Amino acid sequence: MTQIHDLPAHRLAAMVRSREVSPPEIAEHYLRRIDQYDHRYGAYITVASEMALEQARYAEKRLMGDTPDTLPPLLGVPVPVKDLDPVAGIRFTQGSAVHRDTVAPVDSDLVARLRGAGTVMVGKTNTPEFGSSCYTENDVAAPSRNPWDTRLSPGGSSGGAAAAVAAGLAPVAQGSDGGGSIRIPAGVCGLFGLKPTRGRVSGAPFKPDLVGLSTAGPLTRDVRDAALLLDVMAFSRPGDYYTAPPPAPGETFTDHVDREPGRLRIGAYATTGSAGIPVHPEVLRAHEGAVRLLAELGHDVEEVPEPGDAHFGGTFTDDFQVIWAAMASASPVPPDREAELGPLNRWLRERARSTPVPAYIAACARLQRGVRSLVAATEPYDAVLTPTLALPPVPVGHFSGGGPEEEFRRMTGFTPFTSVYNVSGQPSVNVPLHWSADGLPIGSMLTGRMGGEGTLLALSAQLEQARPWFHRVPPGWNG
């Protein structure tokens, strides 16, 4: 028998409009599942039961009083928010003991857009401290765990969001991605995850754009839900440093899901160049399978060089670490509370303080030169295919224990493919096309041209139709 958590968000929205199910029924169903099962997964830092039920009751009143054409697109659909975005009246920890008891006084503009779309805010999902790591373990909540095998990590930094969706504790979730933080957890949790083009989703009014590494985006179980959520999340504000090319007038991202992508030219690589990071055989099998599937669908797939020495002169990893440390230092922490930070963030912030401004500027300049070269070289391709990660899912605790420098080295060895497209700003998705012999998800990553989310969505929808994954659910899906 089909239950509420078996349905995609777009189907739930349609059922609310047709009054087949009420928003309170949906909210109560998910809150009950969170209460019953989240002790296994650590998906949520804070559960907002009262707010969710209040919003659901209000959605039901709107349903009875408004005309169908004035109803918002996601009326009554639960969408949890990663605990790096403030939601007024709800605890806002940012995954840090420093903010364990902080309550947000106002919404971010993104959260306000989700409210305006009629969503129900069931809670704040788990995140590592300030989103600084590719796994979700912190000092304010239990570690997030992968629903496919709870001994394993769901990745990060949107690990709580991915765990919630993969475990059926939310139909979709908002995440953010500064070095792979949507695509990484999507890859190891068997989800579709989309990092939009730089400037597509504003961080206003609180998050500075700086070098533009990070952006919000959706984590979902199918492509249509991601497009629908992106239509809601996409906005800009005066003063944003970056803005993305808008869709054509009258066009939505969801429109692309129903369009054939046509015959595309796709570049592909699965090596890490001078970084010398080994890629697991199971990951290579997944990549080869994705190449074959794209060719079978009629696309022209050709091998291209990885964006290493040819574009970045072999300095990408070092320069990215300089920028990442600077980003970690941007989170305000009272000087007398620095000692409460986790080891990784203490190390990153100290590294940022000890980096001279000219060295930071030089790293930014080298990265920009590399991006100019990379974008020019990949311009002939409609998309570029790579593995999402170099390894299959790893155990909880895999990254910690050897000190922060070793931790960063292990994170780099896990995620060598994702961060270059945060630096370039191109849209990038994880597509869950492969499961290992042990039944674990292995993701494939597709990256498009700037502003090319529509092409990625059309291509991903074609892949989803050719090799469906929505029916794949983890062992504990129904209890």
mmCIF file of N, CA, C and O in Angstrom, residues 224-273:
data_model
loop_
_atom_site.group_PDB
_atom_site.id
_atom_site.type_symbol
_atom_site.label_atom_id
_atom_site.label_comp_id
_atom_site.label_asym_id
_atom_site.label_seq_id
_atom_site.Cartn_x
_atom_site.Cartn_y
_atom_site.Cartn_z
ATOM 1 N N ARG A 224 12.156 15.826 -11.361
ATOM 2 C CA ARG A 224 11.090 16.832 -11.401
ATOM 3 C C ARG A 224 11.006 17.612 -10.088
ATOM 4 O O ARG A 224 10.811 18.826 -10.088
ATOM 5 N N ASP A 225 11.144 16.911 -8.961
ATOM 6 C CA ASP A 225 11.090 17.608 -7.678
ATOM 7 C C ASP A 225 12.210 18.637 -7.560
ATOM 8 O O ASP A 225 12.017 19.727 -7.014
ATOM 9 N N ALA A 226 13.401 18.296 -8.061
ATOM 10 C CA ALA A 226 14.524 19.230 -8.000
ATOM 11 C C ALA A 226 14.242 20.469 -8.844
ATOM 12 O O ALA A 226 14.527 21.601 -8.429
ATOM 13 N N ALA A 227 13.688 20.276 -10.023
ATOM 14 C CA ALA A 227 13.355 21.406 -10.885
ATOM 15 C C ALA A 227 12.291 22.291 -10.248
ATOM 16 O O ALA A 227 12.382 23.528 -10.276
ATOM 17 N N LEU A 228 11.288 21.664 -9.669
ATOM 18 C CA LEU A 228 10.211 22.412 -9.015
ATOM 19 C C LEU A 228 10.760 23.223 -7.849
ATOM 20 O O LEU A 228 10.414 24.402 -7.662
ATOM 21 N N LEU A 229 11.647 22.613 -7.061
ATOM 22 C CA LEU A 229 12.221 23.328 -5.931
ATOM 23 C C LEU A 229 13.155 24.440 -6.395
ATOM 24 O O LEU A 229 13.187 25.528 -5.805
ATOM 25 N N LEU A 230 13.902 24.203 -7.476
ATOM 26 C CA LEU A 230 14.776 25.253 -8.005
ATOM 27 C C LEU A 230 13.966 26.438 -8.500
ATOM 28 O O LEU A 230 14.378 27.598 -8.339
ATOM 29 N N ASP A 231 12.806 26.191 -9.110
ATOM 30 C CA ASP A 231 11.946 27.298 -9.538
ATOM 31 C C ASP A 231 11.564 28.189 -8.361
ATOM 32 O O ASP A 231 11.438 29.408 -8.507
ATOM 33 N N VAL A 232 11.378 27.585 -7.202
ATOM 34 C CA VAL A 232 11.028 28.348 -6.004
ATOM 35 C C VAL A 232 12.259 29.052 -5.431
ATOM 36 O O VAL A 232 12.196 30.206 -5.004
ATOM 37 N N MET A 233 13.397 28.381 -5.433
ATOM 38 C CA MET A 233 14.584 28.881 -4.743
ATOM 39 C C MET A 233 15.344 29.938 -5.528
ATOM 40 O O MET A 233 16.121 30.706 -4.946
ATOM 41 N N ALA A 234 15.171 29.985 -6.828
ATOM 42 C CA ALA A 234 15.968 30.896 -7.658
ATOM 43 C C ALA A 234 15.501 32.335 -7.491
ATOM 44 O O ALA A 234 14.335 32.651 -7.734
ATOM 45 N N PHE A 235 16.416 33.205 -7.069
ATOM 46 C CA PHE A 235 16.105 34.638 -6.950
ATOM 47 C C PHE A 235 17.407 35.400 -6.789
ATOM 48 O O PHE A 235 18.449 34.829 -6.456
ATOM 49 N N SER A 236 17.364 36.679 -7.027
ATOM 50 C CA SER A 236 18.523 37.538 -6.782
ATOM 51 C C SER A 236 18.058 38.777 -6.038
ATOM 52 O O SER A 236 16.859 39.069 -5.969
ATOM 53 N N ARG A 237 19.009 39.497 -5.467
ATOM 54 C CA ARG A 237 18.723 40.701 -4.714
ATOM 55 C C ARG A 237 19.708 41.801 -5.113
ATOM 56 O O ARG A 237 20.850 41.506 -5.487
ATOM 57 N N PRO A 238 19.277 43.067 -5.042
ATOM 58 C CA PRO A 238 20.226 44.155 -5.291
ATOM 59 C C PRO A 238 21.429 44.032 -4.360
ATOM 60 O O PRO A 238 21.292 43.726 -3.174
ATOM 61 N N GLY A 239 22.603 44.217 -4.918
ATOM 62 C CA GLY A 239 23.824 44.111 -4.125
ATOM 63 C C GLY A 239 24.499 42.767 -4.221
ATOM 64 O O GLY A 239 25.631 42.610 -3.742
ATOM 65 N N ASP A 240 23.850 41.757 -4.823
ATOM 66 C CA ASP A 240 24.519 40.480 -5.039
ATOM 67 C C ASP A 240 25.715 40.688 -5.963
ATOM 68 O O ASP A 240 25.611 41.376 -6.989
ATOM 69 N N TYR A 241 26.844 40.067 -5.620
ATOM 70 C CA TYR A 241 28.020 40.169 -6.486
ATOM 71 C C TYR A 241 27.828 39.403 -7.789
ATOM 72 O O TYR A 241 28.393 39.754 -8.820
ATOM 73 N N TYR A 242 27.041 38.313 -7.729
ATOM 74 C CA TYR A 242 26.894 37.451 -8.894
ATOM 75 C C TYR A 242 25.412 37.253 -9.187
ATOM 76 O O TYR A 242 24.598 37.113 -8.277
ATOM 77 N N THR A 243 25.064 37.236 -10.456
ATOM 78 C CA THR A 243 23.720 36.849 -10.876
ATOM 79 C C THR A 243 23.848 35.888 -12.052
ATOM 80 O O THR A 243 24.762 36.003 -12.868
ATOM 81 N N ALA A 244 22.943 34.923 -12.113
ATOM 82 C CA ALA A 244 22.985 33.905 -13.166
ATOM 83 C C ALA A 244 22.127 34.342 -14.347
ATOM 84 O O ALA A 244 21.146 35.080 -14.182
ATOM 85 N N PRO A 245 22.454 33.877 -15.548
ATOM 86 C CA PRO A 245 21.597 34.167 -16.700
ATOM 87 C C PRO A 245 20.191 33.630 -16.448
ATOM 88 O O PRO A 245 20.033 32.458 -16.091
ATOM 89 N N PRO A 246 19.159 34.452 -16.606
ATOM 90 C CA PRO A 246 17.797 33.981 -16.287
ATOM 91 C C PRO A 246 17.281 33.027 -17.358
ATOM 92 O O PRO A 246 17.753 33.032 -18.504
ATOM 93 N N PRO A 247 16.298 32.187 -17.005
ATOM 94 C CA PRO A 247 15.628 31.384 -18.030
ATOM 95 C C PRO A 247 14.934 32.291 -19.051
ATOM 96 O O PRO A 247 14.724 33.492 -18.808
ATOM 97 N N ALA A 248 14.589 31.743 -20.191
ATOM 98 C CA ALA A 248 13.866 32.505 -21.197
ATOM 99 C C ALA A 248 12.543 32.999 -20.622
ATOM 100 O O ALA A 248 11.968 32.360 -19.729
ATOM 101 N N PRO A 249 12.037 34.125 -21.099
ATOM 102 C CA PRO A 249 10.773 34.659 -20.573
ATOM 103 C C PRO A 249 9.656 33.617 -20.635
ATOM 104 O O PRO A 249 9.472 32.931 -21.647
ATOM 105 N N GLY A 250 8.934 33.490 -19.520
ATOM 106 C CA GLY A 250 7.828 32.544 -19.461
ATOM 107 C C GLY A 250 8.223 31.103 -19.278
ATOM 108 O O GLY A 250 7.365 30.221 -19.251
ATOM 109 N N GLU A 251 9.522 30.834 -19.134
ATOM 110 C CA GLU A 251 10.015 29.461 -19.033
ATOM 111 C C GLU A 251 10.381 29.140 -17.592
ATOM 112 O O GLU A 251 10.869 30.006 -16.859
ATOM 113 N N THR A 252 10.164 27.909 -17.179
ATOM 114 C CA THR A 252 10.565 27.455 -15.851
ATOM 115 C C THR A 252 11.576 26.329 -15.971
ATOM 116 O O THR A 252 11.716 25.706 -17.034
ATOM 117 N N PHE A 253 12.264 26.051 -14.883
ATOM 118 C CA PHE A 253 13.172 24.907 -14.880
ATOM 119 C C PHE A 253 12.394 23.605 -15.005
ATOM 120 O O PHE A 253 12.857 22.653 -15.638
ATOM 121 N N THR A 254 11.197 23.573 -14.436
ATOM 122 C CA THR A 254 10.380 22.364 -14.524
ATOM 123 C C THR A 254 10.009 22.043 -15.966
ATOM 124 O O THR A 254 9.873 20.859 -16.326
ATOM 125 N N ASP A 255 9.874 23.068 -16.802
ATOM 126 C CA ASP A 255 9.560 22.824 -18.217
ATOM 127 C C ASP A 255 10.590 21.904 -18.876
ATOM 128 O O ASP A 255 10.252 21.096 -19.751
ATOM 129 N N HIS A 256 11.852 22.027 -18.462
ATOM 130 C CA HIS A 256 12.916 21.256 -19.116
ATOM 131 C C HIS A 256 12.820 19.764 -18.829
ATOM 132 O O HIS A 256 13.345 18.952 -19.598
ATOM 133 N N VAL A 257 12.183 19.401 -17.738
ATOM 134 C CA VAL A 257 12.078 17.986 -17.382
ATOM 135 C C VAL A 257 11.264 17.221 -18.421
ATOM 136 O O VAL A 257 11.485 16.025 -18.647
ATOM 137 N N ASP A 258 10.346 17.910 -19.088
ATOM 138 C CA ASP A 258 9.489 17.265 -20.093
ATOM 139 C C ASP A 258 10.034 17.399 -21.510
ATOM 140 O O ASP A 258 9.364 17.012 -22.465
ATOM 141 N N ARG A 259 11.230 17.938 -21.654
ATOM 142 C CA ARG A 259 11.810 18.136 -22.981
ATOM 143 C C ARG A 259 12.902 17.110 -23.248
ATOM 144 O O ARG A 259 13.702 16.793 -22.368
ATOM 145 N N GLU A 260 12.937 16.621 -24.481
ATOM 146 C CA GLU A 260 14.054 15.775 -24.887
ATOM 147 C C GLU A 260 15.318 16.633 -24.968
ATOM 148 O O GLU A 260 15.274 17.755 -25.487
ATOM 149 N N PRO A 261 16.434 16.153 -24.452
ATOM 150 C CA PRO A 261 17.641 16.981 -24.494
ATOM 151 C C PRO A 261 18.255 17.100 -25.872
ATOM 152 O O PRO A 261 19.086 17.986 -26.111
ATOM 153 N N GLY A 262 17.826 16.243 -26.807
ATOM 154 C CA GLY A 262 18.482 16.213 -28.109
ATOM 155 C C GLY A 262 19.808 15.470 -28.021
ATOM 156 O O GLY A 262 20.184 14.932 -26.980
ATOM 157 N N ARG A 263 20.512 15.429 -29.125
ATOM 158 C CA ARG A 263 21.814 14.750 -29.147
ATOM 159 C C ARG A 263 22.876 15.703 -28.621
ATOM 160 O O ARG A 263 23.138 16.756 -29.220
ATOM 161 N N LEU A 264 23.468 15.345 -27.508
ATOM 162 C CA LEU A 264 24.412 16.229 -26.845
ATOM 163 C C LEU A 264 25.848 15.746 -27.034
ATOM 164 O O LEU A 264 26.107 14.555 -27.210
ATOM 165 N N ARG A 265 26.762 16.700 -26.948
ATOM 166 C CA ARG A 265 28.189 16.387 -26.949
ATOM 167 C C ARG A 265 28.661 16.435 -25.498
ATOM 168 O O ARG A 265 28.534 17.476 -24.825
ATOM 169 N N ILE A 266 29.178 15.314 -25.018
ATOM 170 C CA ILE A 266 29.507 15.189 -23.600
ATOM 171 C C ILE A 266 30.966 14.787 -23.438
ATOM 172 O O ILE A 266 31.415 13.779 -24.000
ATOM 173 N N GLY A 267 31.709 15.571 -22.684
ATOM 174 C CA GLY A 267 33.074 15.206 -22.312
ATOM 175 C C GLY A 267 33.049 14.338 -21.069
ATOM 176 O O GLY A 267 32.136 14.426 -20.248
ATOM 177 N N ALA A 268 34.045 13.483 -20.918
ATOM 178 C CA ALA A 268 34.077 12.582 -19.771
ATOM 179 C C ALA A 268 35.515 12.369 -19.306
ATOM 180 O O ALA A 268 36.428 12.255 -20.124
ATOM 181 N N TYR A 269 35.710 12.348 -17.989
ATOM 182 C CA TYR A 269 36.993 11.962 -17.421
ATOM 183 C C TYR A 269 36.766 11.363 -16.039
ATOM 184 O O TYR A 269 35.749 11.626 -15.393
ATOM 185 N N ALA A 270 37.706 10.534 -15.594
ATOM 186 C CA ALA A 270 37.598 9.900 -14.275
ATOM 187 C C ALA A 270 38.961 9.795 -13.612
ATOM 188 O O ALA A 270 39.206 8.909 -12.803
ATOM 189 N N THR A 271 39.855 10.716 -13.967
ATOM 190 C CA THR A 271 41.198 10.732 -13.385
ATOM 191 C C THR A 271 41.403 12.034 -12.623
ATOM 192 O O THR A 271 40.650 13.003 -12.813
ATOM 193 N N THR A 272 42.438 12.058 -11.766
ATOM 194 C CA THR A 272 42.661 13.238 -10.923
ATOM 195 C C THR A 272 43.988 13.935 -11.214
ATOM 196 O O THR A 272 44.431 14.788 -10.444
ATOM 197 N N GLY A 273 44.618 13.567 -12.324
ATOM 198 C CA GLY A 273 45.804 14.289 -12.776
ATOM 199 C C GLY A 273 46.928 14.302 -11.772
ATOM 200 O O GLY A 273 47.196 13.314 -11.092
#
